[in-house]
C-alpha positions as YAML, in Angstrom:
chain: A
units: angstrom
residues:
- id: 1
  name: MET
  ca: [-6.12, -8.69, 5.97]
- id: 2
  name: ARG
  ca: [-4.27, -9.07, 9.27]
- id: 3
  name: GLU
  ca: [-1.58, -6.64, 8.09]
- id: 4
  name: LEU
  ca: [-4.24, -4.12, 7.00]
- id: 5
  name: ASN
  ca: [-5.78, -4.31, 10.46]
- id: 6
  name: GLU
  ca: [-2.50, -4.14, 12.37]
- id: 7
  name: GLU
  ca: [-1.00, -1.30, 10.37]
- id: 8
  name: THR
  ca: [-4.06, 0.85, 9.68]
- id: 9
  name: GLY
  ca: [-6.82, -0.19, 12.09]
- id: 10
  name: LEU
  ca: [-9.02, -0.96, 9.08]
- id: 11
  name: GLU
  ca: [-10.76, -4.05, 7.75]
- id: 12
  name: CYS
  ca: [-12.27, -4.66, 4.32]
- id: 13
  name: SER
  ca: [-14.70, -6.95, 2.55]
- id: 14
  name: SER
  ca: [-12.07, -8.34, 0.15]
- id: 15
  name: MET
  ca: [-8.65, -7.66, -1.35]
- id: 16
  name: THR
  ca: [-7.24, -7.85, -4.86]
- id: 17
  name: LEU
  ca: [-3.58, -8.57, -5.55]
- id: 18
  name: LEU
  ca: [-2.36, -5.71, -7.73]
- id: 19
  name: GLN
  ca: [1.31, -6.59, -8.06]
- id: 20
  name: LYS
  ca: [4.05, -8.74, -6.66]
- id: 21
  name: PHE
  ca: [7.68, -7.76, -7.12]
- id: 22
  name: TRP
  ca: [11.19, -8.47, -5.94]
- id: 23
  name: SER
  ca: [12.62, -5.88, -3.59]
- id: 24
  name: THR
  ca: [16.24, -6.31, -4.71]
- id: 25
  name: PRO
  ca: [16.73, -8.87, -7.50]
- id: 26
  name: GLY
  ca: [20.19, -10.37, -7.53]
- id: 27
  name: PHE
  ca: [20.73, -9.43, -3.89]
- id: 28
  name: CYS
  ca: [17.92, -11.24, -2.07]
- id: 29
  name: ASP
  ca: [14.87, -13.33, -2.86]
- id: 30
  name: GLU
  ca: [12.29, -11.23, -0.96]
- id: 31
  name: THR
  ca: [8.96, -10.92, -2.77]
- id: 32
  name: LEU
  ca: [6.64, -8.04, -1.85]
- id: 33
  name: TYR
  ca: [2.92, -7.83, -2.58]
- id: 34
  name: ILE
  ca: [0.62, -4.85, -3.11]
- id: 35
  name: TYR
  ca: [-3.10, -5.35, -2.56]
- id: 36
  name: GLN
  ca: [-6.14, -3.15, -3.08]
- id: 37
  name: ALA
  ca: [-8.55, -3.20, -0.14]
- id: 38
  name: HIS
  ca: [-12.23, -3.10, -1.14]
- id: 39
  name: ASP
  ca: [-14.77, -1.29, 1.04]
- id: 40
  name: PRO
  ca: [-12.37, -0.40, 3.88]
- id: 41
  name: LYS
  ca: [-13.86, 0.60, 7.22]
- id: 42
  name: PRO
  ca: [-12.62, 0.93, 10.79]
- id: 43
  name: ALA
  ca: [-11.93, -2.51, 12.25]
- id: 44
  name: ALA
  ca: [-14.26, -3.82, 14.93]
- id: 45
  name: VAL
  ca: [-11.16, -5.04, 16.77]
- id: 46
  name: HIS
  ca: [-7.83, -3.30, 16.12]
- id: 47
  name: LEU
  ca: [-4.96, -5.80, 16.35]
- id: 48
  name: PRO
  ca: [-1.72, -4.52, 17.89]
- id: 49
  name: PRO
  ca: [1.15, -3.75, 15.46]
- id: 50
  name: ASP
  ca: [4.38, -5.70, 15.53]
- id: 51
  name: PRO
  ca: [6.75, -4.27, 18.17]
- id: 52
  name: ASP
  ca: [9.34, -3.27, 15.55]
- id: 53
  name: GLU
  ca: [6.86, -1.35, 13.37]
- id: 54
  name: ASP
  ca: [6.66, 2.43, 13.66]
- id: 55
  name: ILE
  ca: [4.05, 3.51, 11.12]
- id: 56
  name: GLU
  ca: [2.48, 6.92, 10.75]
- id: 57
  name: LEU
  ca: [-0.70, 6.94, 8.68]
- id: 58
  name: VAL
  ca: [-1.22, 9.92, 6.41]
- id: 59
  name: TRP
  ca: [-4.40, 10.10, 4.31]
- id: 60
  name: MET
  ca: [-4.38, 12.24, 1.16]
- id: 61
  name: ASP
  ca: [-5.76, 12.47, -2.35]
- id: 62
  name: LEU
  ca: [-3.93, 10.62, -5.10]
- id: 63
  name: LYS
  ca: [-3.14, 13.95, -6.78]
- id: 64
  name: ASP
  ca: [-1.40, 15.23, -3.62]
- id: 65
  name: ALA
  ca: [0.54, 11.97, -3.19]
- id: 66
  name: LEU
  ca: [1.73, 12.14, -6.80]
- id: 67
  name: ALA
  ca: [2.85, 15.73, -6.30]
- id: 68
  name: MET
  ca: [4.82, 14.67, -3.23]
- id: 69
  name: ALA
  ca: [6.43, 11.84, -5.20]
- id: 70
  name: GLY
  ca: [7.34, 14.33, -7.92]
- id: 71
  name: ARG
  ca: [9.07, 16.48, -5.32]
- id: 72
  name: ASN
  ca: [10.98, 13.44, -3.98]
- id: 73
  name: GLU
  ca: [9.09, 13.66, -0.69]
- id: 74
  name: ILE
  ca: [7.98, 10.03, -1.00]
- id: 75
  name: CYS
  ca: [11.00, 7.78, -1.31]
- id: 76
  name: ASP
  ca: [9.65, 4.40, -0.24]
- id: 77
  name: ALA
  ca: [9.69, 2.03, -3.24]
- id: 78
  name: LYS
  ca: [6.56, 0.16, -2.16]
- id: 79
  name: THR
  ca: [4.60, 3.40, -1.91]
- id: 80
  name: LEU
  ca: [5.90, 4.65, -5.26]
- id: 81
  name: ILE
  ca: [4.90, 1.38, -6.96]
- id: 82
  name: ALA
  ca: [1.45, 1.54, -5.32]
- id: 83
  name: LEU
  ca: [1.02, 5.12, -6.59]
- id: 84
  name: TYR
  ca: [2.03, 4.04, -10.10]
- id: 85
  name: LEU
  ca: [-0.53, 1.22, -9.98]
- id: 86
  name: ALA
  ca: [-3.22, 3.62, -8.75]
- id: 87
  name: VAL
  ca: [-2.52, 5.93, -11.70]
- id: 88
  name: LEU
  ca: [-2.71, 3.00, -14.13]
- id: 89
  name: GLN
  ca: [-5.97, 1.83, -12.60]
- id: 90
  name: THR
  ca: [-7.44, 5.35, -12.74]
- id: 91
  name: HIS
  ca: [-6.33, 5.75, -16.36]
- id: 92
  name: GLU
  ca: [-7.73, 2.35, -17.38]
- id: 93
  name: SER
  ca: [-11.09, 3.03, -15.73]
- id: 94
  name: GLY
  ca: [-11.33, 6.45, -17.39]
- id: 95
  name: ARG
  ca: [-11.59, 8.35, -14.10]
...
């Protein structure tokens, strides 16, 4: 929840772990985690980001994000995995 606040200025009522994965198996032992934030809203207090983080937030529909991924405009592995999980979740819920 701290990371959500620092990096987006949002807070949420709860989070669900969607996936954990290794960034580069065989090369390092880093494990990354992707969470779904439930009921996000602007944080009452926005925590400052880490000094080495330079993040630009871009909000868009899932359809637009998938189109960008298809055009190789989204290259970040964490974002691509999160998009894949969003598609699976949408498909499973019948939306």
